[in-house]
Structures are given as C-alpha cells and as structure tokens.
Short mmCIF file of C-alpha atoms and ligand atoms in Angstrom, two decimals:
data_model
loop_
_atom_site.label_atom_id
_atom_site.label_comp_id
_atom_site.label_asym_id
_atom_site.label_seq_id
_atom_site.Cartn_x
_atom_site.Cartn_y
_atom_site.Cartn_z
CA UNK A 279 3.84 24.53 4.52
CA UNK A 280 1.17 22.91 6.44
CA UNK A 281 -1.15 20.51 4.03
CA UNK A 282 -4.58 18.34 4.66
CA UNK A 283 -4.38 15.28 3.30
CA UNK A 284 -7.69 13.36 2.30
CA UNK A 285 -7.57 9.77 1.30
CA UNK A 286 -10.65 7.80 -0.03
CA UNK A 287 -9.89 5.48 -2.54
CA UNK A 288 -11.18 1.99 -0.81
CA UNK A 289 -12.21 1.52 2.52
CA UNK A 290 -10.44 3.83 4.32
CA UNK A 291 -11.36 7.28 5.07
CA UNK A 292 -8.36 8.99 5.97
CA UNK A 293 -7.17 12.67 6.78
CA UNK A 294 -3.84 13.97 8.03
CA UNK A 295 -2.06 17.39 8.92
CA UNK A 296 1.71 16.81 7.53
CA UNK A 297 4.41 20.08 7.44
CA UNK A 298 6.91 20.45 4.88
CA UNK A 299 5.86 16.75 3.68
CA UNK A 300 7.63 15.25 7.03
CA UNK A 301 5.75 16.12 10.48
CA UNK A 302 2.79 14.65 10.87
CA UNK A 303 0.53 16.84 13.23
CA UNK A 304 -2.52 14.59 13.31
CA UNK A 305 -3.55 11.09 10.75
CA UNK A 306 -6.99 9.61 11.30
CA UNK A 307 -7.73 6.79 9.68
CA UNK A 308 -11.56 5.57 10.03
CA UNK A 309 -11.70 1.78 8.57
CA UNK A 310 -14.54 -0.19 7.18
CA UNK A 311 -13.24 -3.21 7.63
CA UNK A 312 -16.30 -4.41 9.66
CA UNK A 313 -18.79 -3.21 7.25
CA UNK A 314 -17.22 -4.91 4.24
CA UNK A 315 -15.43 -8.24 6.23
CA UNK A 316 -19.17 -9.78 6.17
CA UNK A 317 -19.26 -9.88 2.61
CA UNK A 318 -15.76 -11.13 1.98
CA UNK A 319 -14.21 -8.12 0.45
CA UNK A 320 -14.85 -3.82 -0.52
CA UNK A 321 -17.94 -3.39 -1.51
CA UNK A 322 -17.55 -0.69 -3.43
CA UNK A 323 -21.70 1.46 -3.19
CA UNK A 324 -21.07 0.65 0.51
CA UNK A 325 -17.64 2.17 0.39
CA UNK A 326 -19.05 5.85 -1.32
CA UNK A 327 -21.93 5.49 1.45
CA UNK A 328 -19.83 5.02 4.32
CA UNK A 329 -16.92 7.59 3.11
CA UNK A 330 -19.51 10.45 2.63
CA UNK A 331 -20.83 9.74 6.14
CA UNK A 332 -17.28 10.05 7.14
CA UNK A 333 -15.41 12.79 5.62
CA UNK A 334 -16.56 15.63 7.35
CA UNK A 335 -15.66 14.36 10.97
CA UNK A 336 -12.92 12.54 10.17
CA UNK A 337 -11.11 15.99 8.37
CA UNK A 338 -12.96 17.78 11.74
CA UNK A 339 -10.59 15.18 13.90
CA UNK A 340 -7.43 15.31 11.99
CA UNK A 341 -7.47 19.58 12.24
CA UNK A 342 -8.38 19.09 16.52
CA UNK A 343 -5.94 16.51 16.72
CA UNK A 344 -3.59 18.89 14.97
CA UNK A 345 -4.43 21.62 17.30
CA UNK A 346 -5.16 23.92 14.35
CA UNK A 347 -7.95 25.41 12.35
CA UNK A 348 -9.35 25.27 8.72
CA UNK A 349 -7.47 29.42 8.69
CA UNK A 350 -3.78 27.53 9.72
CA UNK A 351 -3.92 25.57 6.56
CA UNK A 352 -1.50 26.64 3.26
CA UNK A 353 -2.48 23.37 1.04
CA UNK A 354 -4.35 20.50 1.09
CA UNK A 355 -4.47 17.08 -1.07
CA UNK A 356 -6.75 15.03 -1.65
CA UNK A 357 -6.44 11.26 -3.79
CA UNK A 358 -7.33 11.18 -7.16
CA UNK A 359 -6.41 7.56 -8.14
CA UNK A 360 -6.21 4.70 -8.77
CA UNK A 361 -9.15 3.38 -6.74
CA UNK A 362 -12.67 2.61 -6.41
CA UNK A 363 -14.26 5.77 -8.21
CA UNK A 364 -17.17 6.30 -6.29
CA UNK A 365 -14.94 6.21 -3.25
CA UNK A 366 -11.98 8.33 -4.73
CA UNK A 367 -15.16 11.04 -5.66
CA UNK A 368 -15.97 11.50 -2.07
CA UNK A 369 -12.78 12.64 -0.82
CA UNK A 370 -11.40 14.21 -4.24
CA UNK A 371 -14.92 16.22 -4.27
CA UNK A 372 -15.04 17.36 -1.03
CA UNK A 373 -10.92 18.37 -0.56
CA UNK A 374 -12.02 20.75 -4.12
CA UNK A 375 -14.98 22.57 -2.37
CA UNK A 376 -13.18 22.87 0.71
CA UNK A 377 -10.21 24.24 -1.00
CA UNK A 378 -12.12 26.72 -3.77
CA UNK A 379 -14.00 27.92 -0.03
CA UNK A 380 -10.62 28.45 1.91
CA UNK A 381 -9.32 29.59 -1.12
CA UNK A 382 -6.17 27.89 -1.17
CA UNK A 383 -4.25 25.38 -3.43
CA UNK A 384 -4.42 21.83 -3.57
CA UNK A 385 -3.66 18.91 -5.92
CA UNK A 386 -4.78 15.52 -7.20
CA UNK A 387 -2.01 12.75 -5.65
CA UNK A 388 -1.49 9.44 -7.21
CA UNK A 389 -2.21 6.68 -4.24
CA UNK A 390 1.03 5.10 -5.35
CA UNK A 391 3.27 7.45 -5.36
CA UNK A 392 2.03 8.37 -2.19
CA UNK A 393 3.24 5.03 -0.49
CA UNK A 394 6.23 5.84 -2.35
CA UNK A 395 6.61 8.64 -0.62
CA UNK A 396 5.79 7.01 2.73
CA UNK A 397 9.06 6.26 3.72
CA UNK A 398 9.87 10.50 4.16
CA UNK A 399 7.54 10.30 7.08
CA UNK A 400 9.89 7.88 9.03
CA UNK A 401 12.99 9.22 10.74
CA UNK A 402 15.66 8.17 8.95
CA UNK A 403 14.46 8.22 5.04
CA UNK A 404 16.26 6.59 2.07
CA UNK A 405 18.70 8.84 0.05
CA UNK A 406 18.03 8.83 -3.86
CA UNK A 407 17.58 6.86 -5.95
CA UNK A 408 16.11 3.71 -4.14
CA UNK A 409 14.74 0.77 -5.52
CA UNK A 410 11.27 0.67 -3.72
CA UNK A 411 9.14 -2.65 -3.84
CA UNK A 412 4.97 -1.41 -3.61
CA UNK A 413 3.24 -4.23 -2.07
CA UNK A 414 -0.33 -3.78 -1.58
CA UNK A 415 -4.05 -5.07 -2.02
CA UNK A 416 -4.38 -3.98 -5.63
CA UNK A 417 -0.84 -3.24 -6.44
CA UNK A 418 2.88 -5.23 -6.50
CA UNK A 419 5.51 -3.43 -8.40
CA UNK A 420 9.26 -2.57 -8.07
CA UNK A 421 10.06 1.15 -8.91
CA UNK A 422 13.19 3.20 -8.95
CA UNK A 423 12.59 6.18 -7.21
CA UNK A 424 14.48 9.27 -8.25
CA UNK A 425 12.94 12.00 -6.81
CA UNK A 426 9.67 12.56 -4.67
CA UNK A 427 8.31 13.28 -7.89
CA UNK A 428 9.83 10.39 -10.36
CA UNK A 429 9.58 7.06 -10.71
CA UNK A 430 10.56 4.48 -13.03
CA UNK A 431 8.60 1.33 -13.07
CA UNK A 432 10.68 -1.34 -13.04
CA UNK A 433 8.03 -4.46 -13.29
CA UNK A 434 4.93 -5.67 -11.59
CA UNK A 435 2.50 -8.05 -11.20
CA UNK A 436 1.01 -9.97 -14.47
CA UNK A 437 -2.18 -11.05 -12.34
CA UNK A 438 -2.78 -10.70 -8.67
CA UNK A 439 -1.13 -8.57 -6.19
CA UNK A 440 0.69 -9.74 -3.39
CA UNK A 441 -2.16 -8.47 -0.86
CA UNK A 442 -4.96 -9.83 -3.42
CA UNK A 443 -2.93 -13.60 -2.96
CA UNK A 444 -3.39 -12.97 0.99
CA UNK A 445 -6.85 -12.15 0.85
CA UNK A 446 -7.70 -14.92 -1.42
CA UNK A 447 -5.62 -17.77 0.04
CA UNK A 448 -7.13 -16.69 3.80
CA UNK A 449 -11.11 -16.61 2.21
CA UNK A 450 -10.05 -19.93 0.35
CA UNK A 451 -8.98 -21.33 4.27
CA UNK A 452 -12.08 -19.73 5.56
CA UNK A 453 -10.23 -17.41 7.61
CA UNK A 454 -11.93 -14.09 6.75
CA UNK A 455 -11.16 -10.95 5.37
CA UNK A 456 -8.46 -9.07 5.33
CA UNK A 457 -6.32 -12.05 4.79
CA UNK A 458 -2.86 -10.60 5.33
CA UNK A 459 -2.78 -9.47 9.42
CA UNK A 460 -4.94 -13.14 9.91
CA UNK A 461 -2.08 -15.27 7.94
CA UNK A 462 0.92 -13.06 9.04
CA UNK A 463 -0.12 -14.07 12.57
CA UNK A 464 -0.96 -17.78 11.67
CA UNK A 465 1.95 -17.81 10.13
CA UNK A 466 4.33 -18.01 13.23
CA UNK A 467 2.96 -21.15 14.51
CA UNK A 468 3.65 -22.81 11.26
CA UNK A 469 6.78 -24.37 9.98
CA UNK A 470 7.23 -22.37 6.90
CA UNK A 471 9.34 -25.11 5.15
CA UNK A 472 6.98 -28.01 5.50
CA UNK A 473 4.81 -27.41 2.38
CA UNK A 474 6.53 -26.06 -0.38
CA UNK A 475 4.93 -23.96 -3.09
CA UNK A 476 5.98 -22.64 -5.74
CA UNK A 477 8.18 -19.53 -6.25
CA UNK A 478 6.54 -18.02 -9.80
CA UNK A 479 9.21 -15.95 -11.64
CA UNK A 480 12.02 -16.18 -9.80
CA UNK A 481 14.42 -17.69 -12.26
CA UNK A 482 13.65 -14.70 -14.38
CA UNK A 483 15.49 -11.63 -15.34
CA UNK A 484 13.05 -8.99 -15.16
CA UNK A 485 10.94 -7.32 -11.78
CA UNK A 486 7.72 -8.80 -13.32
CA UNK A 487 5.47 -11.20 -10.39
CA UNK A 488 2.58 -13.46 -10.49
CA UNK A 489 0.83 -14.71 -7.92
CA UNK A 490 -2.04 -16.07 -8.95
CA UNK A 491 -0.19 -19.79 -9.33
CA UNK A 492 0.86 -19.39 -5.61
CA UNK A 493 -2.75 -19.09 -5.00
CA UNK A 494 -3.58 -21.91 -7.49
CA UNK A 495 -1.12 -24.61 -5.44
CA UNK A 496 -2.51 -23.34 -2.33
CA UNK A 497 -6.13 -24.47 -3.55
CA UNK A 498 -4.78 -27.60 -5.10
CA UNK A 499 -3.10 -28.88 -1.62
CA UNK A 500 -7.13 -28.22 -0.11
CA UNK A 501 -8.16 -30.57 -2.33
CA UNK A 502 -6.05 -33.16 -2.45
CA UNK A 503 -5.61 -33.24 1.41
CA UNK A 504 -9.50 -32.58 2.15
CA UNK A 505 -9.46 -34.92 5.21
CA UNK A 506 -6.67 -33.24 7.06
CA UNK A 507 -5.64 -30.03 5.51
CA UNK A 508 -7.62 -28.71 8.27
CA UNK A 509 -4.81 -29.36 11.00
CA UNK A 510 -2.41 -28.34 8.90
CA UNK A 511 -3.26 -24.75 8.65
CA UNK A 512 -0.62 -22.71 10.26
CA UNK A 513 1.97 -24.69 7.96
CA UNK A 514 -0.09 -24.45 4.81
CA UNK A 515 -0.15 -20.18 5.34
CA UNK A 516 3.14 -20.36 6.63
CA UNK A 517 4.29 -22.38 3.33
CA UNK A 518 2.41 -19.82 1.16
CA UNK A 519 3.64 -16.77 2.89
CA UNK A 520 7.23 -18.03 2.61
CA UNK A 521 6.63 -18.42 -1.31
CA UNK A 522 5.28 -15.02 -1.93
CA UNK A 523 8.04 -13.05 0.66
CA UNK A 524 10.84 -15.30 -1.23
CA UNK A 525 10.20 -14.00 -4.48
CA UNK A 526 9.31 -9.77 -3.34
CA UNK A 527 12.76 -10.23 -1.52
CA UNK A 528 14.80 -11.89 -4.00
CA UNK A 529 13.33 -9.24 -6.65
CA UNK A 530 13.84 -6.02 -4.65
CA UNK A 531 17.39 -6.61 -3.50
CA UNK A 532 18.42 -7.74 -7.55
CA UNK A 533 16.52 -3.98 -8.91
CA UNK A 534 18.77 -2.51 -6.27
CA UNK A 535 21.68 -4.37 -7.67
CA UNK A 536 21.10 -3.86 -11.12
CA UNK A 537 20.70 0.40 -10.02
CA UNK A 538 23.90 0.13 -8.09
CA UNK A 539 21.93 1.69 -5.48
CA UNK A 540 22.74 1.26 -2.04
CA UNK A 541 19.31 2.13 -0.59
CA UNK A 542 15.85 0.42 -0.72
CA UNK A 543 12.15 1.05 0.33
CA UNK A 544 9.18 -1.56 1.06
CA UNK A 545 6.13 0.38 1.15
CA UNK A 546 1.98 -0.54 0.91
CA UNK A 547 -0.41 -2.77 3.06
CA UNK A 548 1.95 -5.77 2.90
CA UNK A 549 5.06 -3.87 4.10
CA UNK A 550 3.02 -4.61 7.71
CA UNK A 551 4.16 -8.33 7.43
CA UNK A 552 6.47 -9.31 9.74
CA UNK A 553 8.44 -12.03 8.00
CA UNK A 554 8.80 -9.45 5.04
CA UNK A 555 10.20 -7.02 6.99
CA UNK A 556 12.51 -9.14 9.07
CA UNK A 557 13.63 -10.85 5.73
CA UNK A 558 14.35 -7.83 3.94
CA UNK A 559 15.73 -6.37 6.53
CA UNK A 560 18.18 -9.37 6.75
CA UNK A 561 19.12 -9.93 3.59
CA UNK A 562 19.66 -6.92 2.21
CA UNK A 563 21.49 -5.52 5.82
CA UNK A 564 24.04 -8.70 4.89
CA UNK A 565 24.49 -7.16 1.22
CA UNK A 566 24.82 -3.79 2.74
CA UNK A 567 21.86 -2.19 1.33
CA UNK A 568 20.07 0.72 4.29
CA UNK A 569 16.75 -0.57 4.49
CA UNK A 570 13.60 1.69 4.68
CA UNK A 571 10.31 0.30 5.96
CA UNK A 572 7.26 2.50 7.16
CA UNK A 573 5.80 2.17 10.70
CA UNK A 574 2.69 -0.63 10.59
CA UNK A 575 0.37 2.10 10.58
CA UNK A 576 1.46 4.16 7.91
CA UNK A 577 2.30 1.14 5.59
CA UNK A 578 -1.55 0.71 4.61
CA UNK A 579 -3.81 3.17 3.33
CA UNK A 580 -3.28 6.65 5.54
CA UNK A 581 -3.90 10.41 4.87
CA UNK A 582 -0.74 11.39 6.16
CA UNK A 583 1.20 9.73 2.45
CA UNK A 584 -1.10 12.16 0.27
CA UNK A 585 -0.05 15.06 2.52
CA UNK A 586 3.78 14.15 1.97
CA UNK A 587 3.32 13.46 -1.73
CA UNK A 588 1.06 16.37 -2.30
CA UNK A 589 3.26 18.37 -0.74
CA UNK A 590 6.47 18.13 -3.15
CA UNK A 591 4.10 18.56 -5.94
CA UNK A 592 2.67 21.59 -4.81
CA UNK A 593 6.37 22.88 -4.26
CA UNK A 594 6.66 22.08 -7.96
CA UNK A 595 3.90 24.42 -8.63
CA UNK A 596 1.29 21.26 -9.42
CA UNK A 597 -2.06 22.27 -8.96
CA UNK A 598 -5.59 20.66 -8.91
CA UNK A 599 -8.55 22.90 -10.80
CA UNK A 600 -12.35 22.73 -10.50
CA UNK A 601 -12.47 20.71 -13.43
CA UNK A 602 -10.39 17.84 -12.40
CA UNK A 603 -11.62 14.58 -12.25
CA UNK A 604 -10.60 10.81 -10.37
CA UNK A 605 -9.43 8.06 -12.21
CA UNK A 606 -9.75 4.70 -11.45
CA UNK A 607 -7.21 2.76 -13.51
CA UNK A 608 -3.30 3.02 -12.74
CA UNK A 609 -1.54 5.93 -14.56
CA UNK A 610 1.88 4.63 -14.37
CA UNK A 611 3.99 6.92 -12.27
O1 KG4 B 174 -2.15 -0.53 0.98
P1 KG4 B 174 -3.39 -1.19 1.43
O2 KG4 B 174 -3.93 -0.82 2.80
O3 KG4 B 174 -4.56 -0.94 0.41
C1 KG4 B 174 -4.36 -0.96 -0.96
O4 KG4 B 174 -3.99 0.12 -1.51
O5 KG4 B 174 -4.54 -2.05 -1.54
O6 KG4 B 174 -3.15 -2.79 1.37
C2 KG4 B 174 -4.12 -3.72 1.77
C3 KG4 B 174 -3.56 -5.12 1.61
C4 KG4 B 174 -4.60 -6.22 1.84
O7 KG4 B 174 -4.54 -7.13 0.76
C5 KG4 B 174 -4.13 -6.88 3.14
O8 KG4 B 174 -4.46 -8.26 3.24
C6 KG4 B 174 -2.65 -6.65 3.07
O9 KG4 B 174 -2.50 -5.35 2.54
N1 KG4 B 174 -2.01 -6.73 4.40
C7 KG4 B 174 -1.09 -7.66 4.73
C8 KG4 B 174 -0.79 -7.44 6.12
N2 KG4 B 174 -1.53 -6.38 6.55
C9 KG4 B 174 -2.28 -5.96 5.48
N3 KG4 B 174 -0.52 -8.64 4.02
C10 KG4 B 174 0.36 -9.43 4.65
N4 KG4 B 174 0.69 -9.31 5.95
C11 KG4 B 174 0.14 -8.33 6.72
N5 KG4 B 174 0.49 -8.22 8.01
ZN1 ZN B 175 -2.93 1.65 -0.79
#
C-alpha cells in the first residue's frame, strides 16, 4: 500500500511517499526555521501563512521525488493533532480535498504516535512491546508501546518539555532559536561535570519529568555569575544538557525494567542529540536492552512518520471523513 503523508502541525511542512508503513519513496521537509528564528520562537499566523504557500509544491516534490503520480497512490494521511491549529488545518484540509478528489481513503494521525512509530522506518526496528521515551519541543513522555496502534502512557512532563528546556535555556544565553542543535554542539567543548544542576525527579518512582527547575538553576547561575558567566558558556550548556539527558536516561531504561522488556525506542526532535543517543545507547547496551534510535532526520518533525502510522491504521480499517476536524490539545494515545 503506497500512502502520502502530510505533516503541518508547527513549522514544518512536510510530505512523504512510505509503502507498507516501511519504504520511504520520497520525504520533503520544507522548514521555517528562518522565518520564525527572528522572533525567538513559532509564530503561529506566520506558520498557517507559510504552510498554505507550501503545501501544494512540497506534496508536488514528495510524488516526483517518488517517481510516481497522484493515480499510483492507495492512501494518504495527513496530521490531525496535537499542534498549532491553524497550522494542523492547512495540511489536514488539503490531504481531505485531495483525497475526496482521488477518491481514496485516508485518516487523521496523532503526531505522537507517529514518532512512535518512527523507529519502523529504520532498518532494524524494535520487537514489541518497547518502552519508548518521546522527547520533543512540546512533548516528553515515556510510553509502552504494544502495537503500532497502542500505547500506554507511562508518565510525562509536569511543565516543560525536554526540547522547550533547550529552547529556553539557549534564548536565556542569547544563543538563538532552535536551542537544541546550537547547545548539542556547544555542548562538546564544555566539561559537562563542571557546573552541576539539578536532576528534578530522579529519586522518584514514577516516569513523571520536570524541567522547568533545570531551566530555573540555569537562569540563577546567569545571575549570580553576571561578570563571567559569559566565558563559561560551553560548560554552563554542557552542565544543563548533562542534567536533562541524566534523568530521560535513567527514566527510560527503569520503564523498560519495570516491563521486563528487552527493547527500547528514543524518538522526537531531541532524539537528534548526540550525548542522548550515545548515552542511551551505552547504558542500556551494558544492561542488555537493543536500542532503537531514528536517523537525525527523521527524529524531528517529517511526513514520512504520518505515512508509517497512518498506514497501520488504515490496515485496521481507520478512516478519516469530510467532517473531521484537528485538535490542538494532546489526546493521550
Ligand atoms: O519533534 P520536533 O521537531 O517538534 C515537536 O514536535 O516539538 O522537536 C523540536 C525540538 C526543539 O525543541 C529543538 O530544540 C529540539 O527538538 N532539538 C534538539 C536537537 N535538535 C532538535 N534538542 C537537543 N539536541 C538536539 N540536537
Ligand atoms: Zn514532533
């Protein structure tokens, strides 16, 4: 089965040819980072603006790229939330007109559990159940996966999200927007054990996170070192990005533990960072947990998720209608 997947829900406008929810034919991804960097974050009117100019070209690329035509199609996806509404309308709208004028099916995917489903793309994918840690800008929550279709929240963040703490920490530093690739690279110039902050959470039982103390001590150390924080930067992100990985590691290895499951999954924007990956990847390879991780560019927003994710719940029989609406709030998978 041979699916179009359309994402929209932030600043990306994204479309992808998967089959069978594995080979991906084509994934463009069209960013807006450097429409939205000069104001510090998504703005969300400029987001709907940019996506509608987008949509049709970007879709246009991803079936060339494919080396296939609008008639070669059996499916097609399209993001229905959680996400910036005006931005999820674009590409939730357009994927329902395209479909109803092709005349084929397609279906409303949850953005989450399509980077849960993420990891199918790679070559080797987990086994079920995994314990899967979801790292992103608005998201940071543990789930155990059972299917490509169920998941069991396990816990998640009580304020910010992991990404949110990167972005914030990095605008607080004045080093621009998106924080995460401009710290993660900082980062390995700094000594990550110089400045210690703290590790919210960890003593407790349960998968919940916060982050927003992290981000508090961060701000606290600028202030009481104003006259030379400055040359301490690389140790100061390096500090804080030690914190935050500390705590997603610690937590992701103990939900696999407490599922006696021998698999796990980092997924989302974050799962780009390199000491993340290298420390899961450690530390769970010494408990002898297989480790699944998603290529950089299909660890932040992509089409080529909603095709693999849309695809198992069209096998289920899901479908979309032309009634159905976005939502912008989390439905808890
Ligand atoms: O999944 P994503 O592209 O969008 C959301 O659904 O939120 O995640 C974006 C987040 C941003 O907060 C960004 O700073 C963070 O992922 N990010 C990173 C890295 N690359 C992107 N965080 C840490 N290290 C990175 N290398
Ligand atoms: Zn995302």
């Amino acid at each position: 089965m041979i699916v179009l997947g359309i994402e929209t829900s932030c600043d990306e406008t994204a479309a992808a040819v998967v089959r069978d929810g594995r080979d991906i034919l084509s994934s463009v991804v069209a960013s807006q980072i450097d429409i939205h960097r000069r104001y510090g974050g998504v703005v969300p009117e400029l987001a709907s603006r940019k996506h509608l100019e987008a949509i049709v070209p970007v879709v246009e690329e991803a079936l060339d790229n494919a080396g296939i035509t609008a008639k070669d199609l059996d499916a097609l996806a399209a993001t229905q939330g959680p996400g910036l509404v005006g931005a999820l309308l674009v590409g939730f709208s357009f994927a329902k007109g395209y479909a109803y004028t092709l005349d084929l099916p397609w279906c409303g995917v949850n953005h989450l559990e399509a980077h849960l489903n993420s990891v199918f793309l790679e070559p080797t994918p987990p086994a079920f159940p995994f314990a899967a840690l979801l790292v992103s800008g608005g998201h940071t929550s543990i789930y155990f996966v059972k299917s490509h279709t169920e998941f069991e929240f396990m816990g998640g963040t009580r304020d910010d999200a992991a990404g949110e703490a990167f972005d914030k920490v990095s605008k607080m530093l004045g080093l621009g927007y998106p924080g995460g690739p401009v710290i993660g690279k900082l980062s390995e110039s700094g000594d990550p054990t110089r400045i210690r902050f703290p590790r919210p959470f960890l003593d407790k039982t349960e998968f919940d996170f916060s982050f927003s103390g992290i981000k508090t001590a961060v701000n606290r150390y600028i202030q009481t070192h104003a006259a030379t924080y400055a040359d301490e930067i690389p140790h100061i992100v390096s500090g804080f990005q030690e914190a935050v990985v500390d705590v997603l590691v610690f937590k992701l290895i103990r939900a696999a533990e407490d599922r006696g499951c021998g698999h796990i999954a980092v997924v989302g924007g974050v799962a780009a960072n390199r000491r993340l990956r290298d420390r899961v990847i450690e530390e769970a390879g010494a408990k002898g947990l297989s480790v699944h991780i998603p290529p950089i560019d299909l660890c932040g927003d992509n089409a080529a998720m909603i095709a693999a994710a849309g695809y198992h719940s069209l096998k289920k029989g899901e479908r979309s209608h032309l009634n159905s609406d976005v939502y912008s709030r989390h439905k808890r998978a």
